[in-house]
Amino acid sequence: MRILVCGGAGYIGSHACVTLCSRGHHVVIADSGVNSSPRVLQRLQRLVGAPVSLHRVDIRDRRAMAALFATYHFDAVLHFAALKAVGESCRKPLDYFDNNIGGTIALLQSMQEAGVRRLVFSSSATVYGDPSQVPVREDAGLQALNPYGRTKLVAEQLIEDLCRADDRFRAANLRYFNPVGAHPSGLIGEDPCGEPNNLMPYICQVAVGQRDHLRVFGGDYPTVDGTGVRDYIHVVDLAQAHADALEYMVSADRGFTVNLGTGRGISVLELVHAFERASGQRIPYEIVERRPGDSAEVFADPALAQQLLGWRAQYDVDAMCRDAWHWQAMNPQGYRSPLRRAAAPRVERPRRAVARLAGA
Ligand code: NAD
Ligand code: UDP
């Protein structure tokens, strides 16, 4: 398939591009660059062993998007393009509504105009708010706890309404739990701007000496060791799930909503200790007040994804930490650093993709 990957230069989108290419699909990236580096392109091309098209386009720019749809005749769209920082969304809610909700509406309009009717949407476990029960199933109650969460919830609803109005439109709604890790090559990974909001990139920055210690938000939750529990999922597993979801949506000719998690809860301190084992680095930490709005324990029931897509997370927490550390050690300043020579990347060349793309 020829696939438009909106936000494909970002963390999860870039990994999805590698997987899609390895399965013989042809990807074209549209990314505004609001949270990505142009350097990802060279890394991606090295990984897939073929040229990749990256267009610096904002999905809200209808004219530029129309030109892309006219040039490429896409079979499907993967929609990763969004702003994602919860704290920033509380300070600048209108920017989030404009980019994430406005962007989704504009993208759906562009798809409709071009007659493209298959969408894979990046949603989030944040739509469950503070779940009353774990593991969380897809039929749990939905609630937005902050403007970012609201954009995901509203976007899900907009897409659902469109599916109702147009019986030929198919959407796969993927609710990610906590994506972490990086491609095992160390060539692509998560590159947060400024102080990371999320736990794993924060730990990584402590490990390379950019921050002196981790602040653990809360040590008195009713959990295994008092710290918050989440469902961390390796980004390569997530990337595989996108390809599986797209292929299932096409073959079964139906839309669906699934959780993407491992089904296993890991506490903050368990993750810290796993990271220390994987990296050989000590991660100093201090337990501080709870972070407002945090839940004690959130992890997925991933059974539906397995039942529909035959997908199951393959990587465990040790692999997540190993690959996160490998990426960080090779790229201490993210894409701003030249690749470290010491650790030569393991480049896995997906042979099918090379052949298909080279001939394209
Ligand atoms: P990211 O910021 O690394 O990637 C998003 C990409 O979209 C960036 O490259 C950015 O430049 C681009 N973008 C943003 N707005 C755009 C626009 N209007 N037009 C074109 N490009 C635009 O984030 P990520 O972690 O890869 O997340 C991808 C998606 O998954 C997002 O929708 C996010 O909300 C969702 N998600 C992420 C997480 C997570 O923890 N990383 C968890 C759940 C859901
Ligand atoms: N966390 C922490 N210190 C940090 C960042 C996060 O202790 O610097 C904790 C947070 O309270 C939560 C877990 O780590 O229990 C995961 O947080 P993250 O922001 O990565 O994901 P989310 O809470 O959005 O699921």
Short mmCIF file of N, CA and C and ligand atoms in Angstrom, two decimals, residues 7 9-13 31-36 57-60 80-82 84 99 122-124 148 152 176-177 179, ligand 1:
data_model
loop_
_atom_site.label_atom_id
_atom_site.label_comp_id
_atom_site.label_asym_id
_atom_site.label_seq_id
_atom_site.Cartn_x
_atom_site.Cartn_y
_atom_site.Cartn_z
N GLY A 7 2.85 13.18 10.70
CA GLY A 7 3.62 13.13 11.94
C GLY A 7 4.63 12.00 11.93
N ALA A 9 7.70 11.98 11.14
CA ALA A 9 9.09 12.29 11.53
C ALA A 9 9.25 12.26 13.04
N GLY A 10 8.15 12.06 13.76
CA GLY A 10 8.20 12.05 15.22
C GLY A 10 8.61 10.69 15.77
N TYR A 11 8.51 10.58 17.07
CA TYR A 11 9.01 9.39 17.78
C TYR A 11 8.32 8.10 17.29
N ILE A 12 7.02 8.02 17.47
CA ILE A 12 6.35 6.75 17.15
C ILE A 12 6.19 6.60 15.63
N GLY A 13 5.87 7.71 14.96
CA GLY A 13 5.66 7.66 13.51
C GLY A 13 6.90 7.17 12.77
N ASP A 31 4.97 16.15 7.74
CA ASP A 31 5.26 16.54 9.13
C ASP A 31 5.59 18.03 9.13
N SER A 32 4.98 18.77 10.04
CA SER A 32 5.18 20.22 10.09
C SER A 32 6.53 20.58 10.70
N GLY A 33 7.15 19.62 11.39
CA GLY A 33 8.44 19.91 12.05
C GLY A 33 8.26 20.57 13.40
N VAL A 34 7.02 20.70 13.89
CA VAL A 34 6.81 21.38 15.16
C VAL A 34 7.49 20.63 16.31
N ASN A 35 7.61 19.31 16.19
CA ASN A 35 8.32 18.54 17.22
C ASN A 35 9.17 17.44 16.61
N SER A 36 9.87 17.77 15.52
CA SER A 36 10.73 16.74 14.93
C SER A 36 11.92 17.41 14.28
N VAL A 57 4.91 19.70 5.84
CA VAL A 57 3.54 20.17 5.61
C VAL A 57 2.77 20.07 6.93
N ASP A 58 1.99 21.09 7.21
CA ASP A 58 1.09 21.05 8.36
C ASP A 58 -0.24 20.46 7.87
N ILE A 59 -0.77 19.51 8.61
CA ILE A 59 -2.01 18.86 8.13
C ILE A 59 -3.18 19.84 8.08
N ARG A 60 -3.04 21.01 8.72
CA ARG A 60 -4.11 22.00 8.63
C ARG A 60 -4.05 22.80 7.34
N PHE A 80 -0.40 10.44 13.15
CA PHE A 80 0.32 10.63 14.41
C PHE A 80 0.44 12.11 14.77
N ALA A 81 0.04 13.00 13.84
CA ALA A 81 0.38 14.43 13.97
C ALA A 81 -0.41 15.11 15.08
N ALA A 82 0.26 15.36 16.18
CA ALA A 82 -0.41 16.05 17.31
C ALA A 82 0.64 16.63 18.24
N LYS A 84 1.63 16.86 22.22
CA LYS A 84 1.34 15.77 23.19
C LYS A 84 1.73 16.06 24.63
N ASN A 99 -4.35 22.61 16.88
CA ASN A 99 -3.47 21.65 16.19
C ASN A 99 -4.08 20.24 16.16
N SER A 122 -3.78 7.67 16.10
CA SER A 122 -3.01 7.55 17.35
C SER A 122 -3.83 8.13 18.49
N SER A 123 -4.51 7.26 19.23
CA SER A 123 -5.18 7.73 20.44
C SER A 123 -4.33 7.32 21.64
N SER A 124 -4.91 7.44 22.80
CA SER A 124 -4.09 7.27 24.00
C SER A 124 -4.93 6.72 25.14
N TYR A 148 -5.10 18.17 26.61
CA TYR A 148 -4.53 17.19 25.66
C TYR A 148 -5.46 15.97 25.57
N LYS A 152 -7.77 14.14 22.30
CA LYS A 152 -7.80 12.75 21.84
C LYS A 152 -9.23 12.21 21.87
N TYR A 176 -2.78 3.92 22.79
CA TYR A 176 -1.47 3.52 23.30
C TYR A 176 -1.42 3.70 24.80
N PHE A 177 -0.73 2.80 25.47
CA PHE A 177 -0.44 3.00 26.89
C PHE A 177 0.86 3.82 26.97
N PRO A 179 4.37 4.36 25.56
CA PRO A 179 5.41 3.96 24.62
C PRO A 179 6.80 4.38 25.12
P1 NAD B 1 5.97 13.30 18.46
O1 NAD B 1 5.78 14.70 18.89
O2 NAD B 1 7.35 12.72 18.51
O3 NAD B 1 5.40 13.10 16.97
C1 NAD B 1 4.33 13.86 16.47
C2 NAD B 1 4.79 14.39 15.13
O4 NAD B 1 3.72 15.13 14.54
C3 NAD B 1 5.98 15.37 15.26
O5 NAD B 1 6.97 14.99 14.33
C4 NAD B 1 5.38 16.74 14.91
O6 NAD B 1 6.32 17.57 14.27
C5 NAD B 1 4.22 16.35 14.01
N1 NAD B 1 3.07 17.28 14.02
C6 NAD B 1 2.42 17.80 15.08
N2 NAD B 1 1.41 18.60 14.66
C7 NAD B 1 1.42 18.55 13.30
C8 NAD B 1 0.62 19.12 12.29
N3 NAD B 1 -0.39 19.95 12.58
N4 NAD B 1 0.88 18.83 11.00
C9 NAD B 1 1.90 18.00 10.67
N5 NAD B 1 2.72 17.44 11.59
C10 NAD B 1 2.47 17.70 12.89
O7 NAD B 1 4.97 12.40 19.30
P2 NAD B 1 4.86 10.83 19.42
O8 NAD B 1 5.27 10.44 20.79
O9 NAD B 1 5.50 10.17 18.26
O10 NAD B 1 3.29 10.65 19.34
C11 NAD B 1 2.63 10.35 18.14
C12 NAD B 1 1.14 10.32 18.38
O11 NAD B 1 0.84 9.37 19.39
C13 NAD B 1 0.55 11.65 18.88
O12 NAD B 1 -0.71 11.81 18.28
C14 NAD B 1 0.40 11.43 20.37
O13 NAD B 1 -0.64 12.21 20.90
C15 NAD B 1 0.07 9.95 20.42
N6 NAD B 1 0.44 9.32 21.68
C16 NAD B 1 1.72 9.41 22.13
C17 NAD B 1 2.05 8.83 23.36
C18 NAD B 1 3.46 8.93 23.89
O14 NAD B 1 3.65 8.71 25.09
N7 NAD B 1 4.47 9.23 23.09
C19 NAD B 1 1.08 8.13 24.09
C20 NAD B 1 -0.21 8.05 23.59
C21 NAD B 1 -0.52 8.64 22.37
#
